[in-house]
Amino acid sequence: MKIPKTKQTENEAKRAVKEYLEYSGYTVYRINNAGGYRGKDKQGNPRFSFAGTSGVADLYVTKKGVCPFWVEIKATGKTPAPAQYDFGSDINDTDGTYWLWADSMDMFIRKFNLTFVKYRKEINIESRKTK
């Protein structure tokens, strides 16, 4: 795995996070939620339109025995848009899944270890209590 630079573009961070998770045994689905070329308008200019659901996270991550989770990736120094925060809030208000965002591989690892791993341990502790 390539060592990431301190400052990363969104695609560099996405690639690094995806590789890290896959190396750790997770299956990662990249959600390509963007617009596409739709031909030319009446003036002959290129026309693009949005073709997805606003706010949906970039990555959906699964692993047998672990609750699935969503990851929103940004370029270093950028933050999620309001629709992305809304999506994350909706996800985090449900049971059995989790959302987090990061603007670099470093931020992802910190949040993953501090937030998601802690959350996963709480889920496992609760499931053991009910058995």
N, CA, C and O atoms as CSV, one atom per row, in Angstrom:
chain,resi,resn,atom,element,x,y,z
A,1,MET,N,N,0.854,-1.173,0.000
A,1,MET,CA,C,0.000,0.000,0.000
A,1,MET,C,C,0.896,1.232,0.000
A,1,MET,O,O,1.857,1.306,0.766
A,2,LYS,N,N,0.587,2.180,-0.843
A,2,LYS,CA,C,1.367,3.410,-0.944
A,2,LYS,C,C,1.146,4.284,0.290
A,2,LYS,O,O,0.009,4.468,0.726
A,3,ILE,N,N,2.238,4.827,0.857
A,3,ILE,CA,C,2.142,5.717,2.021
A,3,ILE,C,C,1.534,7.037,1.544
A,3,ILE,O,O,2.076,7.667,0.635
A,4,PRO,N,N,0.421,7.466,2.139
A,4,PRO,CA,C,-0.233,8.689,1.683
A,4,PRO,C,C,0.536,9.950,2.062
A,4,PRO,O,O,1.239,10.000,3.071
A,5,LYS,N,N,0.377,10.966,1.216
A,5,LYS,CA,C,0.950,12.282,1.523
A,5,LYS,C,C,0.151,12.900,2.662
A,5,LYS,O,O,-0.953,12.455,2.977
A,6,THR,N,N,0.732,13.943,3.282
A,6,THR,CA,C,0.035,14.633,4.362
A,6,THR,C,C,-1.256,15.251,3.844
A,6,THR,O,O,-2.292,15.168,4.503
A,7,LYS,N,N,-1.201,15.873,2.662
A,7,LYS,CA,C,-2.380,16.492,2.059
A,7,LYS,C,C,-2.823,15.595,0.906
A,7,LYS,O,O,-2.028,15.251,0.031
A,8,GLN,N,N,-4.103,15.223,0.916
A,8,GLN,CA,C,-4.603,14.303,-0.096
A,8,GLN,C,C,-5.808,14.873,-0.836
A,8,GLN,O,O,-6.640,15.574,-0.260
A,9,THR,N,N,-5.879,14.552,-2.139
A,9,THR,CA,C,-7.094,14.863,-2.883
A,9,THR,C,C,-8.167,13.873,-2.425
A,9,THR,O,O,-7.867,12.888,-1.751
A,10,GLU,N,N,-9.399,14.142,-2.793
A,10,GLU,CA,C,-10.478,13.227,-2.407
A,10,GLU,C,C,-10.240,11.829,-2.971
A,10,GLU,O,O,-10.421,10.836,-2.266
A,11,ASN,N,N,-9.834,11.748,-4.240
A,11,ASN,CA,C,-9.607,10.433,-4.845
A,11,ASN,C,C,-8.435,9.695,-4.213
A,11,ASN,O,O,-8.499,8.477,-4.049
A,12,GLU,N,N,-7.363,10.404,-3.853
A,12,GLU,CA,C,-6.231,9.761,-3.174
A,12,GLU,C,C,-6.661,9.202,-1.823
A,12,GLU,O,O,-6.313,8.074,-1.474
A,13,ALA,N,N,-7.414,9.988,-1.068
A,13,ALA,CA,C,-7.882,9.537,0.246
A,13,ALA,C,C,-8.837,8.353,0.096
A,13,ALA,O,O,-8.758,7.392,0.861
A,14,LYS,N,N,-9.739,8.418,-0.884
A,14,LYS,CA,C,-10.689,7.327,-1.127
A,14,LYS,C,C,-9.953,6.022,-1.438
A,14,LYS,O,O,-10.260,4.962,-0.892
A,15,ARG,N,N,-8.976,6.140,-2.332
A,15,ARG,CA,C,-8.196,4.972,-2.730
A,15,ARG,C,C,-7.457,4.373,-1.536
A,15,ARG,O,O,-7.461,3.156,-1.349
A,16,ALA,N,N,-6.815,5.233,-0.720
A,16,ALA,CA,C,-6.049,4.762,0.441
A,16,ALA,C,C,-6.957,4.085,1.468
A,16,ALA,O,O,-6.615,3.024,1.991
A,17,VAL,N,N,-8.102,4.687,1.756
A,17,VAL,CA,C,-9.040,4.109,2.726
A,17,VAL,C,C,-9.570,2.772,2.207
A,17,VAL,O,O,-9.648,1.798,2.955
A,18,LYS,N,N,-9.933,2.731,0.932
A,18,LYS,CA,C,-10.449,1.498,0.327
A,18,LYS,C,C,-9.408,0.385,0.416
A,18,LYS,O,O,-9.740,-0.737,0.800
A,19,GLU,N,N,-8.156,0.676,0.068
A,19,GLU,CA,C,-7.083,-0.325,0.134
A,19,GLU,C,C,-6.860,-0.799,1.571
A,19,GLU,O,O,-6.691,-1.994,1.813
A,20,TYR,N,N,-6.860,0.128,2.513
A,20,TYR,CA,C,-6.654,-0.205,3.926
A,20,TYR,C,C,-7.740,-1.165,4.415
A,20,TYR,O,O,-7.446,-2.171,5.060
A,21,LEU,N,N,-8.990,-0.845,4.102
A,21,LEU,CA,C,-10.100,-1.683,4.549
A,21,LEU,C,C,-10.073,-3.055,3.872
A,21,LEU,O,O,-10.301,-4.074,4.525
A,22,GLU,N,N,-9.795,-3.085,2.571
A,22,GLU,CA,C,-9.730,-4.368,1.868
A,22,GLU,C,C,-8.588,-5.228,2.416
A,22,GLU,O,O,-8.744,-6.439,2.573
A,23,TYR,N,N,-7.465,-4.617,2.700
A,23,TYR,CA,C,-6.330,-5.333,3.293
A,23,TYR,C,C,-6.714,-5.904,4.659
A,23,TYR,O,O,-6.198,-6.946,5.065
A,24,SER,N,N,-7.611,-5.228,5.362
A,24,SER,CA,C,-8.071,-5.660,6.687
A,24,SER,C,C,-9.231,-6.656,6.616
A,24,SER,O,O,-9.805,-7.009,7.646
A,25,GLY,N,N,-9.578,-7.110,5.413
A,25,GLY,CA,C,-10.598,-8.140,5.254
A,25,GLY,C,C,-12.012,-7.650,5.006
A,25,GLY,O,O,-12.946,-8.452,4.989
A,26,TYR,N,N,-12.190,-6.356,4.814
A,26,TYR,CA,C,-13.516,-5.799,4.546
A,26,TYR,C,C,-13.802,-5.827,3.048
A,26,TYR,O,O,-12.878,-5.798,2.234
A,27,THR,N,N,-15.071,-5.884,2.690
A,27,THR,CA,C,-15.502,-5.698,1.308
A,27,THR,C,C,-15.980,-4.259,1.208
A,27,THR,O,O,-16.806,-3.812,2.004
A,28,VAL,N,N,-15.453,-3.531,0.218
A,28,VAL,CA,C,-15.752,-2.103,0.090
A,28,VAL,C,C,-16.454,-1.852,-1.238
A,28,VAL,O,O,-15.951,-2.221,-2.299
A,29,TYR,N,N,-17.616,-1.221,-1.165
A,29,TYR,CA,C,-18.371,-0.837,-2.353
A,29,TYR,C,C,-18.241,0.664,-2.524
A,29,TYR,O,O,-18.631,1.433,-1.645
A,30,ARG,N,N,-17.693,1.076,-3.652
A,30,ARG,CA,C,-17.564,2.507,-3.925
A,30,ARG,C,C,-18.842,2.977,-4.605
A,30,ARG,O,O,-19.254,2.427,-5.626
A,31,ILE,N,N,-19.457,3.988,-4.035
A,31,ILE,CA,C,-20.701,4.538,-4.570
A,31,ILE,C,C,-20.341,5.711,-5.487
A,31,ILE,O,O,-19.913,6.767,-5.021
A,32,ASN,N,N,-20.519,5.510,-6.785
A,32,ASN,CA,C,-20.234,6.581,-7.743
A,32,ASN,C,C,-21.507,7.393,-7.938
A,32,ASN,O,O,-22.288,7.151,-8.858
A,33,ASN,N,N,-21.690,8.344,-7.064
A,33,ASN,CA,C,-22.908,9.140,-7.008
A,33,ASN,C,C,-22.623,10.517,-7.596
A,33,ASN,O,O,-22.463,11.495,-6.866
A,34,ALA,N,N,-22.563,10.581,-8.907
A,34,ALA,CA,C,-22.200,11.852,-9.537
A,34,ALA,C,C,-23.029,12.074,-10.796
A,34,ALA,O,O,-23.819,11.224,-11.206
A,35,GLY,N,N,-22.827,13.210,-11.376
A,35,GLY,CA,C,-23.523,13.548,-12.604
A,35,GLY,C,C,-22.850,12.932,-13.810
A,35,GLY,O,O,-21.769,12.350,-13.716
A,36,GLY,N,N,-23.493,13.067,-14.913
A,36,GLY,CA,C,-22.945,12.526,-16.146
A,36,GLY,C,C,-23.225,13.444,-17.316
A,36,GLY,O,O,-24.084,14.323,-17.247
A,37,TYR,N,N,-22.489,13.229,-18.389
A,37,TYR,CA,C,-22.648,13.998,-19.615
A,37,TYR,C,C,-23.979,13.633,-20.252
A,37,TYR,O,O,-24.290,12.452,-20.412
A,38,ARG,N,N,-24.757,14.629,-20.612
A,38,ARG,CA,C,-26.090,14.404,-21.174
A,38,ARG,C,C,-26.244,15.014,-22.564
A,38,ARG,O,O,-27.354,15.343,-22.982
A,39,GLY,N,N,-25.151,15.161,-23.264
A,39,GLY,CA,C,-25.217,15.730,-24.596
A,39,GLY,C,C,-25.015,17.235,-24.572
A,39,GLY,O,O,-24.417,17.776,-23.642
A,40,LYS,N,N,-25.517,17.907,-25.601
A,40,LYS,CA,C,-25.337,19.359,-25.695
A,40,LYS,C,C,-26.673,20.072,-25.560
A,40,LYS,O,O,-27.723,19.552,-25.936
A,41,ASP,N,N,-26.598,21.290,-25.007
A,41,ASP,CA,C,-27.815,22.090,-24.900
A,41,ASP,C,C,-28.100,22.765,-26.237
A,41,ASP,O,O,-27.392,22.519,-27.213
A,42,LYS,N,N,-29.134,23.619,-26.296
A,42,LYS,CA,C,-29.533,24.267,-27.550
A,42,LYS,C,C,-28.464,25.180,-28.119
A,42,LYS,O,O,-28.425,25.423,-29.325
A,43,GLN,N,N,-27.579,25.695,-27.236
A,43,GLN,CA,C,-26.494,26.565,-27.689
A,43,GLN,C,C,-25.247,25.765,-28.075
A,43,GLN,O,O,-24.243,26.350,-28.480
A,44,GLY,N,N,-25.299,24.453,-27.956
A,44,GLY,CA,C,-24.160,23.609,-28.307
A,44,GLY,C,C,-23.156,23.403,-27.180
A,44,GLY,O,O,-22.096,22.810,-27.386
A,45,ASN,N,N,-23.489,23.891,-25.994
A,45,ASN,CA,C,-22.593,23.697,-24.841
A,45,ASN,C,C,-22.828,22.321,-24.218
A,45,ASN,O,O,-23.944,21.804,-24.251
A,46,PRO,N,N,-21.765,21.727,-23.646
A,46,PRO,CA,C,-21.960,20.428,-22.992
A,46,PRO,C,C,-22.952,20.550,-21.835
A,46,PRO,O,O,-22.947,21.537,-21.099
A,47,ARG,N,N,-23.796,19.541,-21.688
A,47,ARG,CA,C,-24.812,19.542,-20.640
A,47,ARG,C,C,-24.557,18.357,-19.710
A,47,ARG,O,O,-24.385,17.221,-20.152
A,48,PHE,N,N,-24.537,18.655,-18.404
A,48,PHE,CA,C,-24.329,17.628,-17.389
A,48,PHE,C,C,-25.508,17.653,-16.431
A,48,PHE,O,O,-26.112,18.702,-16.210
A,49,SER,N,N,-25.831,16.520,-15.871
A,49,SER,CA,C,-26.891,16.496,-14.864
A,49,SER,C,C,-26.539,15.499,-13.764
A,49,SER,O,O,-25.823,14.524,-13.993
A,50,PHE,N,N,-27.054,15.761,-12.579
A,50,PHE,CA,C,-26.813,14.903,-11.423
A,50,PHE,C,C,-27.662,13.649,-11.565
A,50,PHE,O,O,-28.840,13.732,-11.912
A,51,ALA,N,N,-27.071,12.486,-11.300
A,51,ALA,CA,C,-27.785,11.234,-11.524
A,51,ALA,C,C,-27.869,10.342,-10.291
A,51,ALA,O,O,-28.070,9.135,-10.423
A,52,GLY,N,N,-27.721,10.906,-9.105
A,52,GLY,CA,C,-27.730,10.067,-7.903
A,52,GLY,C,C,-28.629,10.639,-6.828
A,52,GLY,O,O,-29.473,11.496,-7.088
A,53,THR,N,N,-28.432,10.146,-5.612
A,53,THR,CA,C,-29.170,10.631,-4.452
A,53,THR,C,C,-28.257,11.539,-3.653
A,53,THR,O,O,-27.191,11.110,-3.211
A,54,SER,N,N,-28.650,12.768,-3.466
A,54,SER,CA,C,-27.834,13.754,-2.780
A,54,SER,C,C,-27.500,13.312,-1.357
A,54,SER,O,O,-28.383,12.911,-0.598
A,55,GLY,N,N,-26.212,13.390,-1.004
A,55,GLY,CA,C,-25.776,13.124,0.362
A,55,GLY,C,C,-25.267,11.729,0.641
A,55,GLY,O,O,-24.630,11.508,1.671
A,56,VAL,N,N,-25.529,10.766,-0.253
A,56,VAL,CA,C,-25.105,9.388,-0.001
A,56,VAL,C,C,-23.580,9.312,0.087
A,56,VAL,O,O,-22.871,9.941,-0.699
A,57,ALA,N,N,-23.087,8.537,1.052
A,57,ALA,CA,C,-21.647,8.426,1.305
A,57,ALA,C,C,-20.906,7.764,0.143
A,57,ALA,O,O,-21.513,7.122,-0.714
A,58,ASP,N,N,-19.584,7.935,0.132
A,58,ASP,CA,C,-18.732,7.424,-0.941
A,58,ASP,C,C,-18.509,5.920,-0.881
A,58,ASP,O,O,-18.434,5.262,-1.919
A,59,LEU,N,N,-18.404,5.370,0.330
A,59,LEU,CA,C,-18.071,3.955,0.487
A,59,LEU,C,C,-19.070,3.263,1.409
A,59,LEU,O,O,-19.501,3.821,2.418
A,60,TYR,N,N,-19.427,2.042,1.040
A,60,TYR,CA,C,-20.241,1.180,1.903
A,60,TYR,C,C,-19.379,-0.036,2.202
A,60,TYR,O,O,-18.878,-0.686,1.285
A,61,VAL,N,N,-19.204,-0.346,3.487
A,61,VAL,CA,C,-18.209,-1.329,3.907
A,61,VAL,C,C,-18.875,-2.458,4.690
A,61,VAL,O,O,-19.664,-2.212,5.602
A,62,THR,N,N,-18.546,-3.707,4.322
A,62,THR,CA,C,-19.097,-4.867,5.015
A,62,THR,C,C,-17.994,-5.861,5.361
A,62,THR,O,O,-16.931,-5.878,4.739
A,63,LYS,N,N,-18.270,-6.682,6.364
A,63,LYS,CA,C,-17.382,-7.785,6.743
A,63,LYS,C,C,-18.220,-8.753,7.566
A,63,LYS,O,O,-18.993,-8.335,8.429
A,64,LYS,N,N,-18.069,-10.036,7.302
A,64,LYS,CA,C,-18.849,-11.042,8.032
A,64,LYS,C,C,-18.636,-10.887,9.532
A,64,LYS,O,O,-17.501,-10.827,10.006
A,65,GLY,N,N,-19.739,-10.822,10.273
A,65,GLY,CA,C,-19.678,-10.706,11.717
A,65,GLY,C,C,-19.525,-9.295,12.245
A,65,GLY,O,O,-19.442,-9.090,13.456
A,66,VAL,N,N,-19.486,-8.314,11.346
A,66,VAL,CA,C,-19.301,-6.908,11.741
A,66,VAL,C,C,-20.437,-6.099,11.128
A,66,VAL,O,O,-20.820,-6.341,9.984
A,67,CYS,N,N,-20.981,-5.142,11.876
A,67,CYS,CA,C,-22.051,-4.327,11.304
A,67,CYS,C,C,-21.494,-3.507,10.137
A,67,CYS,O,O,-20.373,-3.004,10.215
A,68,PRO,N,N,-22.265,-3.370,9.065
A,68,PRO,CA,C,-21.802,-2.582,7.925
A,68,PRO,C,C,-21.729,-1.103,8.294
A,68,PRO,O,O,-22.394,-0.651,9.226
A,69,PHE,N,N,-20.916,-0.359,7.553
A,69,PHE,CA,C,-20.823,1.074,7.813
A,69,PHE,C,C,-20.541,1.838,6.531
A,69,PHE,O,O,-20.131,1.270,5.519
A,70,TRP,N,N,-20.775,3.145,6.604
A,70,TRP,CA,C,-20.609,4.070,5.488
A,70,TRP,C,C,-19.464,5.023,5.790
A,70,TRP,O,O,-19.251,5.407,6.940
A,71,VAL,N,N,-18.722,5.405,4.743
A,71,VAL,CA,C,-17.617,6.350,4.914
A,71,VAL,C,C,-17.737,7.446,3.857
A,71,VAL,O,O,-17.819,7.156,2.663
A,72,GLU,N,N,-17.746,8.688,4.293
A,72,GLU,CA,C,-17.705,9.856,3.400
A,72,GLU,C,C,-16.269,10.365,3.400
A,72,GLU,O,O,-15.704,10.635,4.459
A,73,ILE,N,N,-15.682,10.495,2.223
A,73,ILE,CA,C,-14.293,10.946,2.095
A,73,ILE,C,C,-14.270,12.330,1.459
A,73,ILE,O,O,-15.001,12.603,0.506
A,74,LYS,N,N,-13.427,13.191,1.995
A,74,LYS,CA,C,-13.227,14.541,1.471
A,74,LYS,C,C,-11.747,14.777,1.225
A,74,LYS,O,O,-10.905,14.050,1.753
A,75,ALA,N,N,-11.423,15.786,0.427
A,75,ALA,CA,C,-10.031,16.216,0.270
A,75,ALA,C,C,-9.585,16.851,1.582
A,75,ALA,O,O,-10.405,17.362,2.345
A,76,THR,N,N,-8.291,16.816,1.835
A,76,THR,CA,C,-7.757,17.378,3.075
A,76,THR,C,C,-8.221,18.821,3.250
A,76,THR,O,O,-8.080,19.645,2.346
A,77,GLY,N,N,-8.777,19.114,4.427
A,77,GLY,CA,C,-9.252,20.459,4.743
A,77,GLY,C,C,-10.698,20.724,4.377
A,77,GLY,O,O,-11.245,21.760,4.755
A,78,LYS,N,N,-11.333,19.817,3.653
A,78,LYS,CA,C,-12.745,19.982,3.256
A,78,LYS,C,C,-13.652,19.248,4.245
A,78,LYS,O,O,-13.211,18.343,4.953
A,79,THR,N,N,-14.915,19.648,4.282
A,79,THR,CA,C,-15.892,19.002,5.162
A,79,THR,C,C,-17.121,18.583,4.349
A,79,THR,O,O,-17.342,19.104,3.255
A,80,PRO,N,N,-17.913,17.657,4.866
A,80,PRO,CA,C,-19.113,17.231,4.138
A,80,PRO,C,C,-20.124,18.367,3.960
A,80,PRO,O,O,-20.193,19.295,4.767
A,81,ALA,N,N,-20.894,18.268,2.898
A,81,ALA,CA,C,-21.988,19.206,2.627
A,81,ALA,C,C,-23.135,18.909,3.594
A,81,ALA,O,O,-23.192,17.820,4.164
A,82,PRO,N,N,-24.050,19.866,3.785
A,82,PRO,CA,C,-25.188,19.627,4.685
A,82,PRO,C,C,-25.970,18.349,4.365
A,82,PRO,O,O,-26.369,17.629,5.280
A,83,ALA,N,N,-26.191,18.062,3.084
A,83,ALA,CA,C,-26.927,16.838,2.720
A,83,ALA,C,C,-26.160,15.588,3.145
A,83,ALA,O,O,-26.764,14.574,3.493
A,84,GLN,N,N,-24.824,15.661,3.116
A,84,GLN,CA,C,-24.014,14.520,3.543
A,84,GLN,C,C,-24.074,14.336,5.059
A,84,GLN,O,O,-24.142,13.209,5.549
A,85,TYR,N,N,-24.048,15.448,5.801
A,85,TYR,CA,C,-24.233,15.355,7.254
A,85,TYR,C,C,-25.615,14.796,7.589
A,85,TYR,O,O,-25.752,13.990,8.510
A,86,ASP,N,N,-26.640,15.221,6.844
A,86,ASP,CA,C,-27.997,14.713,7.071
A,86,ASP,C,C,-28.053,13.203,6.846
A,86,ASP,O,O,-28.647,12.468,7.634
A,87,PHE,N,N,-27.422,12.749,5.754
A,87,PHE,CA,C,-27.364,11.313,5.477
A,87,PHE,C,C,-26.687,10.583,6.637
A,87,PHE,O,O,-27.190,9.564,7.112
A,88,GLY,N,N,-25.548,11.105,7.091
A,88,GLY,CA,C,-24.820,10.492,8.198
A,88,GLY,C,C,-25.632,10.449,9.476
A,88,GLY,O,O,-25.611,9.455,10.203
A,89,SER,N,N,-26.342,11.524,9.746
A,89,SER,CA,C,-27.187,11.582,10.939
A,89,SER,C,C,-28.302,10.537,10.867
A,89,SER,O,O,-28.592,9.861,11.854
A,90,ASP,N,N,-28.925,10.411,9.691
A,90,ASP,CA,C,-29.973,9.399,9.503
A,90,ASP,C,C,-29.417,7.993,9.723
A,90,ASP,O,O,-30.051,7.164,10.377
A,91,ILE,N,N,-28.242,7.731,9.178
A,91,ILE,CA,C,-27.609,6.415,9.330
A,91,ILE,C,C,-27.295,6.150,10.796
A,91,ILE,O,O,-27.603,5.077,11.315
A,92,ASN,N,N,-26.682,7.126,11.467
A,92,ASN,CA,C,-26.270,6.932,12.862
A,92,ASN,C,C,-27.452,6.848,13.826
A,92,ASN,O,O,-27.297,6.381,14.954
A,93,ASP,N,N,-28.636,7.298,13.389
A,93,ASP,CA,C,-29.839,7.179,14.217
A,93,ASP,C,C,-30.496,5.803,14.098
A,93,ASP,O,O,-31.442,5.500,14.826
A,94,THR,N,N,-29.992,4.969,13.176
A,94,THR,CA,C,-30.543,3.626,13.011
A,94,THR,C,C,-29.683,2.618,13.765
A,94,THR,O,O,-28.559,2.920,14.166
A,95,ASP,N,N,-30.216,1.436,13.948
A,95,ASP,CA,C,-29.459,0.366,14.595
A,95,ASP,C,C,-28.766,-0.493,13.543
A,95,ASP,O,O,-29.313,-0.732,12.467
A,96,GLY,N,N,-27.567,-0.953,13.860
A,96,GLY,CA,C,-26.893,-1.929,13.017
A,96,GLY,C,C,-26.028,-1.386,11.912
A,96,GLY,O,O,-25.523,-2.162,11.101
A,97,THR,N,N,-25.836,-0.096,11.844
A,97,THR,CA,C,-24.932,0.478,10.848
A,97,THR,C,C,-24.370,1.777,11.401
A,97,THR,O,O,-24.847,2.284,12.416
A,98,TYR,N,N,-23.352,2.317,10.730
A,98,TYR,CA,C,-22.670,3.502,11.238
A,98,TYR,C,C,-22.131,4.326,10.076
A,98,TYR,O,O,-21.842,3.778,9.012
A,99,TRP,N,N,-21.992,5.636,10.268
A,99,TRP,CA,C,-21.446,6.558,9.261
A,99,TRP,C,C,-20.338,7.374,9.897
A,99,TRP,O,O,-20.458,7.819,11.038
A,100,LEU,N,N,-19.256,7.568,9.152
A,100,LEU,CA,C,-18.217,8.498,9.580
A,100,LEU,C,C,-17.637,9.172,8.345
A,100,LEU,O,O,-17.792,8.686,7.225
A,101,TRP,N,N,-16.970,10.295,8.565
A,101,TRP,CA,C,-16.340,10.989,7.448
A,101,TRP,C,C,-14.894,11.283,7.817
A,101,TRP,O,O,-14.530,11.345,8.992
A,102,ALA,N,N,-14.065,11.465,6.765
A,102,ALA,CA,C,-12.655,11.779,6.979
A,102,ALA,C,C,-12.135,12.575,5.790
A,102,ALA,O,O,-12.608,12.418,4.665
A,103,ASP,N,N,-11.142,13.440,6.060
A,103,ASP,CA,C,-10.543,14.227,4.978
A,103,ASP,C,C,-9.134,13.742,4.635
A,103,ASP,O,O,-8.409,14.417,3.904
A,104,SER,N,N,-8.746,12.591,5.150
A,104,SER,CA,C,-7.438,12.000,4.843
A,104,SER,C,C,-7.402,10.590,5.407
A,104,SER,O,O,-8.262,10.196,6.195
A,105,MET,N,N,-6.399,9.841,4.993
A,105,MET,CA,C,-6.209,8.503,5.538
A,105,MET,C,C,-5.935,8.578,7.040
A,105,MET,O,O,-6.446,7.761,7.805
A,106,ASP,N,N,-5.135,9.549,7.460
A,106,ASP,CA,C,-4.819,9.711,8.887
A,106,ASP,C,C,-6.085,9.934,9.709
A,106,ASP,O,O,-6.274,9.302,10.749
A,107,MET,N,N,-6.961,10.841,9.238
A,107,MET,CA,C,-8.202,11.113,9.966
A,107,MET,C,C,-9.083,9.866,9.998
A,107,MET,O,O,-9.699,9.562,11.020
A,108,PHE,N,N,-9.141,9.147,8.876
A,108,PHE,CA,C,-9.958,7.937,8.839
A,108,PHE,C,C,-9.489,6.931,9.889
A,108,PHE,O,O,-10.305,6.395,10.639
A,109,ILE,N,N,-8.192,6.674,9.948
A,109,ILE,CA,C,-7.676,5.689,10.904
A,109,ILE,C,C,-7.979,6.118,12.336
A,109,ILE,O,O,-8.375,5.293,13.160
A,110,ARG,N,N,-7.796,7.404,12.639
A,110,ARG,CA,C,-8.122,7.896,13.990
A,110,ARG,C,C,-9.596,7.671,14.308
A,110,ARG,O,O,-9.935,7.127,15.359
A,111,LYS,N,N,-10.469,8.092,13.395
A,111,LYS,CA,C,-11.910,7.961,13.643
A,111,LYS,C,C,-12.337,6.495,13.661
A,111,LYS,O,O,-13.149,6.093,14.495
A,112,PHE,N,N,-11.803,5.713,12.760
A,112,PHE,CA,C,-12.142,4.292,12.696
A,112,PHE,C,C,-11.768,3.605,14.005
A,112,PHE,O,O,-12.568,2.852,14.560
A,113,ASN,N,N,-10.572,3.854,14.494
A,113,ASN,CA,C,-10.118,3.226,15.736
A,113,ASN,C,C,-10.848,3.765,16.960
A,113,ASN,O,O,-11.210,2.996,17.851
A,114,LEU,N,N,-11.067,5.068,17.016
A,114,LEU,CA,C,-11.708,5.657,18.195
A,114,LEU,C,C,-13.221,5.502,18.199
A,114,LEU,O,O,-13.824,5.265,19.246
A,115,THR,N,N,-13.825,5.635,17.043
A,115,THR,CA,C,-15.281,5.651,16.971
A,115,THR,C,C,-15.856,4.300,16.584
A,115,THR,O,O,-16.624,3.710,17.343
A,116,PHE,N,N,-15.494,3.812,15.417
A,116,PHE,CA,C,-16.137,2.599,14.922
A,116,PHE,C,C,-15.739,1.374,15.725
A,116,PHE,O,O,-16.603,0.564,16.059
A,117,VAL,N,N,-14.469,1.210,16.045
A,117,VAL,CA,C,-14.046,0.037,16.801
A,117,VAL,C,C,-14.711,0.044,18.177
A,117,VAL,O,O,-15.125,-1.005,18.671
A,118,LYS,N,N,-14.817,1.226,18.801
A,118,LYS,CA,C,-15.512,1.346,20.095
A,118,LYS,C,C,-16.985,0.963,19.928
A,118,LYS,O,O,-17.527,0.209,20.736
A,119,TYR,N,N,-17.627,1.478,18.887
A,119,TYR,CA,C,-19.034,1.183,18.606
A,119,TYR,C,C,-19.216,-0.322,18.401
A,119,TYR,O,O,-20.152,-0.920,18.933
A,120,ARG,N,N,-18.310,-0.928,17.622
A,120,ARG,CA,C,-18.392,-2.355,17.339
A,120,ARG,C,C,-18.264,-3.169,18.625
A,120,ARG,O,O,-18.978,-4.155,18.813
A,121,LYS,N,N,-17.361,-2.759,19.505
A,121,LYS,CA,C,-17.196,-3.464,20.779
A,121,LYS,C,C,-18.468,-3.359,21.615
A,121,LYS,O,O,-18.869,-4.333,22.252
A,122,GLU,N,N,-19.110,-2.178,21.621
A,122,GLU,CA,C,-20.364,-2.010,22.366
A,122,GLU,C,C,-21.444,-2.936,21.817
A,122,GLU,O,O,-22.196,-3.537,22.584
A,123,ILE,N,N,-21.524,-3.053,20.502
A,123,ILE,CA,C,-22.503,-3.942,19.871
A,123,ILE,C,C,-22.232,-5.385,20.312
A,123,ILE,O,O,-23.156,-6.104,20.693
A,124,ASN,N,N,-20.963,-5.805,20.259
A,124,ASN,CA,C,-20.614,-7.174,20.640
A,124,ASN,C,C,-20.904,-7.430,22.116
A,124,ASN,O,O,-21.374,-8.511,22.472
A,125,ILE,N,N,-20.633,-6.460,22.971
A,125,ILE,CA,C,-20.912,-6.606,24.403
A,125,ILE,C,C,-22.410,-6.769,24.624
A,125,ILE,O,O,-22.835,-7.634,25.390
A,126,GLU,N,N,-23.221,-5.932,23.948
A,126,GLU,CA,C,-24.676,-6.016,24.090
A,126,GLU,C,C,-25.191,-7.362,23.590
A,126,GLU,O,O,-26.073,-7.952,24.214
A,127,SER,N,N,-24.654,-7.858,22.472
A,127,SER,CA,C,-25.144,-9.126,21.930
A,127,SER,C,C,-24.772,-10.285,22.852
A,127,SER,O,O,-25.517,-11.261,22.937
A,128,ARG,N,N,-23.643,-10.198,23.538
A,128,ARG,CA,C,-23.255,-11.246,24.489
A,128,ARG,C,C,-24.183,-11.246,25.701
A,128,ARG,O,O,-24.481,-12.305,26.253
A,129,LYS,N,N,-24.643,-10.059,26.119
A,129,LYS,CA,C,-25.521,-9.958,27.291
A,129,LYS,C,C,-26.877,-10.612,27.033
A,129,LYS,O,O,-27.503,-11.133,27.955
A,130,THR,N,N,-27.327,-10.585,25.783
A,130,THR,CA,C,-28.651,-11.117,25.463
A,130,THR,C,C,-28.637,-12.625,25.257
A,130,THR,O,O,-29.704,-13.235,25.178
A,131,LYS,N,N,-27.473,-13.240,25.168
A,131,LYS,CA,C,-27.385,-14.692,24.938
A,131,LYS,C,C,-27.500,-15.460,26.222
A,131,LYS,O,O,-27.446,-16.690,26.213
